[in-house]
Amino acid sequence: AMASGALVGAAGLAGLYALSKLLPARAKKSNELDELEKANLDLFKSAIGTETVDTKNFIIAKAPGRVNLIGEHVDYNMGFVMPIAIDRATTIVGSKSSTVSEEADFIIAVPNFENPGGPPTVLKWKRADFFENSRPVQWHNYVRGVVALIQELKSIKIPNFHISILGNVPQGGGLSSSASLEVATATFIEKLCGIELGMVAKAELCQKVEHTWCDVPCGIMDQFASVFGKAGHALLIDCKSITHKAIPMTDPNFSILIVNSNTKHALVDGAYKKRKSACDSAADKLNVQSLREISAEELESKHKAAGLTPLELRRARHVVNEIERTEEASRALRCNDYELMGKLMIQSHESLRDLYEVSCEELDYLVKFALECKGVYGARMTGAGFGGSIVALVETKGMQAAINHIDSQYTKATGKSATFISSPPSEGASAKVVEMN
């Protein structure tokens, strides 16, 4: 069921996001299709065609990526995180298949990974193969895992379907293209089957897919942000109670700038698991359920007696202070105190660099060059680290000058080129039914 040359793991997501450079995000009325949705409909028509599907009930689902403003590497420590959903998304279009085919029950079309602009890649599965939790992990594990877990959770038989997938969330930039793919899939299946998972349950199911079908022991933040995103608001998410508060971010004088280093260091997956186990070990020794349960002061007074190793202490110091910083940052945003918000972002970066050791030279350069610009209040690496992106809080009127400075300095320092996205806080996942003509 594999197309030749489809890439292993998340790397294979790259093709789905091949259009990320071409598609400006524009707000539309909800019944109008945006450029990405239109491009995906064209992909469906050219790759699969409309003869084999129910064209009266054609579904368009989309789910956004996210950027985390502050609260990094604390979601799996049950702390607070504060992401926004961004105006880049994964779209899924398709419908129930209306014909019985000998060769395929499920069909998924995606853009051509190997040869962008070439003929789309079309994958076909019989039902038994589609629901098999196979290894090595490939990009379609994210899709098939969601479908399988919904089928199991709801005790229903999911009908055969044909879909195409297209996104403009940059892949490998730390903006959760994988969560947006999972949440878009879940949202598509809800419409296809006329069911509602419930928003929290949908985020949790997609997180479980990462754990069980993709071997990534992630926290809940990425899926939650993709489900619950709210235009004009950041989300302060409590990863222990799995609840959130929407924090207004509507001041037009300030913008969020995301700068992708276009670097991905190979150690990210192993390093992530190592960080998580150091935190779990520290929590065990401190006799708490998670590092969320202990304050910065308590950590300083108890770590010796608890026997934390120097490494565990560094990791725990980052986590407990980052949780406190994130709560403080939510208060700063509420009061429009951008100066304090910026300071907290800078402290977060220093902690991720020095205590948690998940930054890298490219991210440190981007933060340094961002902070050299007038009107940049704060900047930090965002996402898992070892590459990916930084996020900066920038005065809107200084945005272009900041981009120009960061762009030229980064290339001078590293020989690489950065890419820039400015996104307002955006809406979470949605789906609609249209009639195909």
CSV table of N, CA, C and O in Angstrom, one decimal, residues 234-307:
chain,number,residue,atom,x,y,z
A,234,ALA,N,-4.7,34.0,22.6
A,234,ALA,CA,-3.8,32.9,22.9
A,234,ALA,C,-4.6,31.9,23.8
A,234,ALA,O,-5.6,32.3,24.4
A,235,LEU,N,-4.1,30.7,23.9
A,235,LEU,CA,-4.8,29.7,24.8
A,235,LEU,C,-3.8,29.4,26.0
A,235,LEU,O,-2.8,28.9,25.7
A,236,LEU,N,-4.3,29.7,27.2
A,236,LEU,CA,-3.5,29.3,28.4
A,236,LEU,C,-4.1,27.9,28.7
A,236,LEU,O,-5.2,27.8,29.2
A,237,ILE,N,-3.3,26.8,28.4
A,237,ILE,CA,-3.8,25.5,28.6
A,237,ILE,C,-3.1,24.9,29.9
A,237,ILE,O,-1.9,24.9,30.1
A,238,ASP,N,-4.0,24.4,30.7
A,238,ASP,CA,-3.5,23.6,31.9
A,238,ASP,C,-3.5,22.2,31.5
A,238,ASP,O,-4.5,21.5,31.3
A,239,CYS,N,-2.3,21.6,31.4
A,239,CYS,CA,-2.1,20.3,30.8
A,239,CYS,C,-2.4,19.2,31.9
A,239,CYS,O,-2.4,18.0,31.6
A,240,LYS,N,-2.6,19.6,33.1
A,240,LYS,CA,-3.0,18.7,34.2
A,240,LYS,C,-4.5,18.4,34.1
A,240,LYS,O,-5.0,17.3,34.0
A,241,SER,N,-5.3,19.5,34.2
A,241,SER,CA,-6.8,19.4,34.2
A,241,SER,C,-7.3,19.3,32.7
A,241,SER,O,-8.5,19.1,32.6
A,242,ILE,N,-6.5,19.6,31.8
A,242,ILE,CA,-6.9,19.7,30.4
A,242,ILE,C,-8.1,20.6,30.2
A,242,ILE,O,-9.1,20.3,29.6
A,243,THR,N,-7.8,21.8,30.7
A,243,THR,CA,-8.8,22.9,30.6
A,243,THR,C,-8.0,24.1,30.0
A,243,THR,O,-6.7,24.1,30.1
A,244,HIS,N,-8.7,25.1,29.6
A,244,HIS,CA,-7.9,26.3,29.1
A,244,HIS,C,-8.7,27.6,29.3
A,244,HIS,O,-9.9,27.6,29.5
A,245,LYS,N,-8.0,28.7,29.2
A,245,LYS,CA,-8.6,30.0,29.2
A,245,LYS,C,-8.1,30.7,28.0
A,245,LYS,O,-6.9,30.6,27.6
A,246,ALA,N,-9.0,31.4,27.3
A,246,ALA,CA,-8.6,32.2,26.2
A,246,ALA,C,-8.2,33.6,26.6
A,246,ALA,O,-8.9,34.3,27.3
A,247,ILE,N,-7.0,33.9,26.2
A,247,ILE,CA,-6.4,35.2,26.6
A,247,ILE,C,-6.4,36.2,25.4
A,247,ILE,O,-5.8,35.9,24.4
A,248,PRO,N,-7.1,37.3,25.5
A,248,PRO,CA,-7.2,38.2,24.3
A,248,PRO,C,-5.8,38.7,23.9
A,248,PRO,O,-5.0,39.0,24.7
A,249,MET,N,-5.7,38.7,22.6
A,249,MET,CA,-4.4,39.3,21.9
A,249,MET,C,-4.9,40.0,20.7
A,249,MET,O,-4.7,39.6,19.6
A,250,THR,N,-5.5,41.2,21.0
A,250,THR,CA,-6.1,41.9,19.8
A,250,THR,C,-5.5,43.2,19.5
A,250,THR,O,-5.9,43.9,18.7
A,251,ASP,N,-4.4,43.6,20.2
A,251,ASP,CA,-3.8,44.9,20.0
A,251,ASP,C,-3.1,44.9,18.6
A,251,ASP,O,-2.1,44.1,18.4
A,252,PRO,N,-3.6,45.7,17.7
A,252,PRO,CA,-3.0,45.7,16.3
A,252,PRO,C,-1.6,46.2,16.2
A,252,PRO,O,-0.9,46.0,15.2
A,253,ASN,N,-1.1,46.9,17.3
A,253,ASN,CA,0.3,47.4,17.3
A,253,ASN,C,1.3,46.3,17.5
A,253,ASN,O,2.5,46.6,17.4
A,254,PHE,N,0.9,45.1,17.9
A,254,PHE,CA,1.9,44.0,18.2
A,254,PHE,C,1.5,42.8,17.3
A,254,PHE,O,0.4,42.5,17.1
A,255,SER,N,2.5,42.2,16.8
A,255,SER,CA,2.4,41.0,16.0
A,255,SER,C,3.3,39.9,16.4
A,255,SER,O,4.3,40.1,17.1
A,256,ILE,N,2.9,38.7,16.1
A,256,ILE,CA,3.7,37.5,16.3
A,256,ILE,C,4.5,37.2,15.0
A,256,ILE,O,3.8,37.0,14.0
A,257,LEU,N,5.8,37.1,15.1
A,257,LEU,CA,6.6,36.7,14.0
A,257,LEU,C,7.2,35.4,14.2
A,257,LEU,O,7.8,35.1,15.3
A,258,ILE,N,7.1,34.4,13.3
A,258,ILE,CA,7.7,33.1,13.4
A,258,ILE,C,8.8,33.0,12.4
A,258,ILE,O,8.6,33.4,11.2
A,259,VAL,N,10.0,32.7,12.8
A,259,VAL,CA,11.1,32.6,11.9
A,259,VAL,C,11.6,31.1,11.9
A,259,VAL,O,12.0,30.6,12.9
A,260,ASN,N,11.5,30.5,10.8
A,260,ASN,CA,11.9,29.1,10.6
A,260,ASN,C,13.4,29.0,10.2
A,260,ASN,O,13.8,29.6,9.2
A,261,SER,N,14.2,28.3,11.1
A,261,SER,CA,15.7,28.2,10.8
A,261,SER,C,16.0,27.4,9.6
A,261,SER,O,17.1,27.3,9.1
A,262,ASN,N,15.0,26.6,9.2
A,262,ASN,CA,15.2,25.6,8.1
A,262,ASN,C,16.3,24.7,8.4
A,262,ASN,O,17.1,24.3,7.5
A,263,THR,N,16.4,24.3,9.7
A,263,THR,CA,17.4,23.4,10.2
A,263,THR,C,16.7,22.4,11.0
A,263,THR,O,15.8,22.7,11.8
A,264,LYS,N,17.1,21.1,10.8
A,264,LYS,CA,16.6,20.1,11.7
A,264,LYS,C,17.7,19.1,12.0
A,264,LYS,O,18.3,18.5,11.2
A,265,HIS,N,18.0,19.1,13.3
A,265,HIS,CA,19.1,18.2,13.7
A,265,HIS,C,18.6,16.8,14.0
A,265,HIS,O,17.5,16.7,14.6
A,266,ALA,N,19.3,15.8,13.7
A,266,ALA,CA,18.8,14.4,13.7
A,266,ALA,C,18.5,14.0,15.1
A,266,ALA,O,17.7,13.1,15.3
A,267,LEU,N,19.1,14.6,16.1
A,267,LEU,CA,18.9,14.0,17.5
A,267,LEU,C,17.6,14.3,18.1
A,267,LEU,O,17.3,13.9,19.2
A,268,VAL,N,16.7,15.0,17.4
A,268,VAL,CA,15.5,15.5,18.1
A,268,VAL,C,14.7,14.4,18.8
A,268,VAL,O,14.2,14.5,19.9
A,269,ASP,N,14.4,13.2,18.1
A,269,ASP,CA,13.5,12.2,18.7
A,269,ASP,C,14.1,11.6,19.9
A,269,ASP,O,13.4,11.5,20.9
A,270,GLY,N,15.3,11.1,19.8
A,270,GLY,CA,16.0,10.5,21.0
A,270,GLY,C,16.1,11.5,22.1
A,270,GLY,O,15.9,11.1,23.3
A,271,ALA,N,16.5,12.7,21.8
A,271,ALA,CA,16.7,13.7,22.8
A,271,ALA,C,15.4,14.0,23.6
A,271,ALA,O,15.3,14.3,24.8
A,272,TYR,N,14.3,14.0,22.8
A,272,TYR,CA,13.0,14.3,23.4
A,272,TYR,C,12.6,13.3,24.5
A,272,TYR,O,12.3,13.6,25.6
A,273,LYS,N,12.8,12.0,24.1
A,273,LYS,CA,12.6,10.9,25.1
A,273,LYS,C,13.5,11.0,26.3
A,273,LYS,O,13.0,10.7,27.4
A,274,LYS,N,14.7,11.4,26.1
A,274,LYS,CA,15.7,11.5,27.2
A,274,LYS,C,15.3,12.6,28.1
A,274,LYS,O,15.3,12.5,29.4
A,275,ARG,N,14.8,13.7,27.6
A,275,ARG,CA,14.4,14.8,28.4
A,275,ARG,C,13.2,14.4,29.3
A,275,ARG,O,13.1,14.7,30.4
A,276,LYS,N,12.2,13.7,28.6
A,276,LYS,CA,11.0,13.3,29.3
A,276,LYS,C,11.4,12.3,30.4
A,276,LYS,O,10.9,12.4,31.6
A,277,SER,N,12.3,11.4,30.2
A,277,SER,CA,12.6,10.4,31.3
A,277,SER,C,13.4,11.1,32.4
A,277,SER,O,13.2,10.7,33.6
A,278,ALA,N,14.2,12.1,32.1
A,278,ALA,CA,14.9,12.8,33.2
A,278,ALA,C,13.9,13.5,34.1
A,278,ALA,O,14.0,13.6,35.3
A,279,CYS,N,12.9,14.1,33.5
A,279,CYS,CA,11.8,14.8,34.2
A,279,CYS,C,11.0,13.8,35.1
A,279,CYS,O,10.7,14.1,36.3
A,280,ASP,N,10.7,12.7,34.5
A,280,ASP,CA,9.9,11.7,35.2
A,280,ASP,C,10.7,11.1,36.4
A,280,ASP,O,10.2,11.0,37.5
A,281,SER,N,12.0,10.9,36.2
A,281,SER,CA,12.9,10.5,37.3
A,281,SER,C,13.0,11.5,38.4
A,281,SER,O,12.9,11.2,39.6
A,282,ALA,N,13.2,12.8,38.0
A,282,ALA,CA,13.2,13.8,39.0
A,282,ALA,C,11.9,13.9,39.8
A,282,ALA,O,12.0,14.0,41.1
A,283,ALA,N,10.8,13.8,39.2
A,283,ALA,CA,9.5,13.8,39.9
A,283,ALA,C,9.4,12.6,40.8
A,283,ALA,O,9.0,12.8,42.0
A,284,ASP,N,9.8,11.5,40.4
A,284,ASP,CA,9.8,10.3,41.3
A,284,ASP,C,10.6,10.5,42.5
A,284,ASP,O,10.2,10.2,43.6
A,285,LYS,N,11.9,11.0,42.3
A,285,LYS,CA,12.8,11.2,43.5
A,285,LYS,C,12.2,12.3,44.4
A,285,LYS,O,12.4,12.2,45.6
A,286,LEU,N,11.5,13.2,43.9
A,286,LEU,CA,10.9,14.3,44.7
A,286,LEU,C,9.6,13.9,45.3
A,286,LEU,O,8.9,14.6,46.0
A,287,ASN,N,9.2,12.7,44.9
A,287,ASN,CA,7.9,12.1,45.4
A,287,ASN,C,6.7,12.9,45.0
A,287,ASN,O,5.8,13.2,45.8
A,288,VAL,N,6.7,13.4,43.8
A,288,VAL,CA,5.5,14.1,43.3
A,288,VAL,C,5.1,13.4,42.0
A,288,VAL,O,5.9,12.7,41.3
A,289,GLN,N,3.8,13.6,41.6
A,289,GLN,CA,3.3,12.9,40.4
A,289,GLN,C,3.9,13.5,39.2
A,289,GLN,O,4.1,12.8,38.2
A,290,SER,N,4.1,14.8,39.2
A,290,SER,CA,4.8,15.4,38.0
A,290,SER,C,5.5,16.7,38.6
A,290,SER,O,5.2,17.2,39.7
A,291,LEU,N,6.3,17.3,37.8
A,291,LEU,CA,7.1,18.5,38.2
A,291,LEU,C,6.1,19.7,38.4
A,291,LEU,O,6.5,20.7,39.0
A,292,ARG,N,4.9,19.6,37.8
A,292,ARG,CA,3.9,20.6,38.1
A,292,ARG,C,3.6,20.8,39.6
A,292,ARG,O,3.3,21.9,40.0
A,293,GLU,N,3.8,19.7,40.4
A,293,GLU,CA,3.4,19.8,41.8
A,293,GLU,C,4.4,20.5,42.7
A,293,GLU,O,4.2,20.5,43.9
A,294,ILE,N,5.5,21.0,42.1
A,294,ILE,CA,6.5,21.5,43.0
A,294,ILE,C,6.9,22.9,42.6
A,294,ILE,O,6.9,23.2,41.4
A,295,SER,N,7.1,23.8,43.5
A,295,SER,CA,7.5,25.2,43.2
A,295,SER,C,9.0,25.3,43.0
A,295,SER,O,9.7,24.4,43.4
A,296,ALA,N,9.4,26.4,42.5
A,296,ALA,CA,10.8,26.6,42.3
A,296,ALA,C,11.6,26.6,43.6
A,296,ALA,O,12.6,26.1,43.8
A,297,GLU,N,10.9,27.3,44.6
A,297,GLU,CA,11.6,27.3,46.0
A,297,GLU,C,11.7,25.9,46.5
A,297,GLU,O,12.7,25.5,47.1
A,298,GLU,N,10.6,25.1,46.4
A,298,GLU,CA,10.7,23.7,47.0
A,298,GLU,C,11.8,22.9,46.3
A,298,GLU,O,12.4,22.1,46.9
A,299,LEU,N,11.9,23.1,45.0
A,299,LEU,CA,12.9,22.3,44.3
A,299,LEU,C,14.3,22.7,44.8
A,299,LEU,O,15.1,21.8,45.1
A,300,GLU,N,14.6,23.9,45.1
A,300,GLU,CA,15.9,24.3,45.6
A,300,GLU,C,16.1,23.8,47.0
A,300,GLU,O,17.2,23.4,47.3
A,301,SER,N,15.1,23.7,47.8
A,301,SER,CA,15.3,23.2,49.2
A,301,SER,C,15.3,21.7,49.3
A,301,SER,O,15.9,21.1,50.2
A,302,LYS,N,14.7,21.0,48.3
A,302,LYS,CA,14.6,19.6,48.5
A,302,LYS,C,15.5,18.7,47.6
A,302,LYS,O,15.6,17.5,47.7
A,303,HIS,N,16.1,19.3,46.5
A,303,HIS,CA,16.7,18.5,45.5
A,303,HIS,C,17.9,17.7,46.1
A,303,HIS,O,18.2,16.5,45.7
A,304,LYS,N,18.7,18.2,47.1
A,304,LYS,CA,19.8,17.5,47.6
A,304,LYS,C,19.4,16.2,48.3
A,304,LYS,O,19.9,15.2,48.0
A,305,ALA,N,18.4,16.4,49.2
A,305,ALA,CA,17.9,15.3,50.0
A,305,ALA,C,17.3,14.2,49.1
A,305,ALA,O,17.4,13.0,49.4
A,306,ALA,N,16.7,14.7,48.0
A,306,ALA,CA,16.0,13.8,47.1
A,306,ALA,C,17.0,13.0,46.2
A,306,ALA,O,16.6,12.0,45.6
A,307,GLY,N,18.2,13.5,46.2
A,307,GLY,CA,19.2,12.9,45.4
A,307,GLY,C,19.1,13.0,43.9
A,307,GLY,O,19.5,12.2,43.1
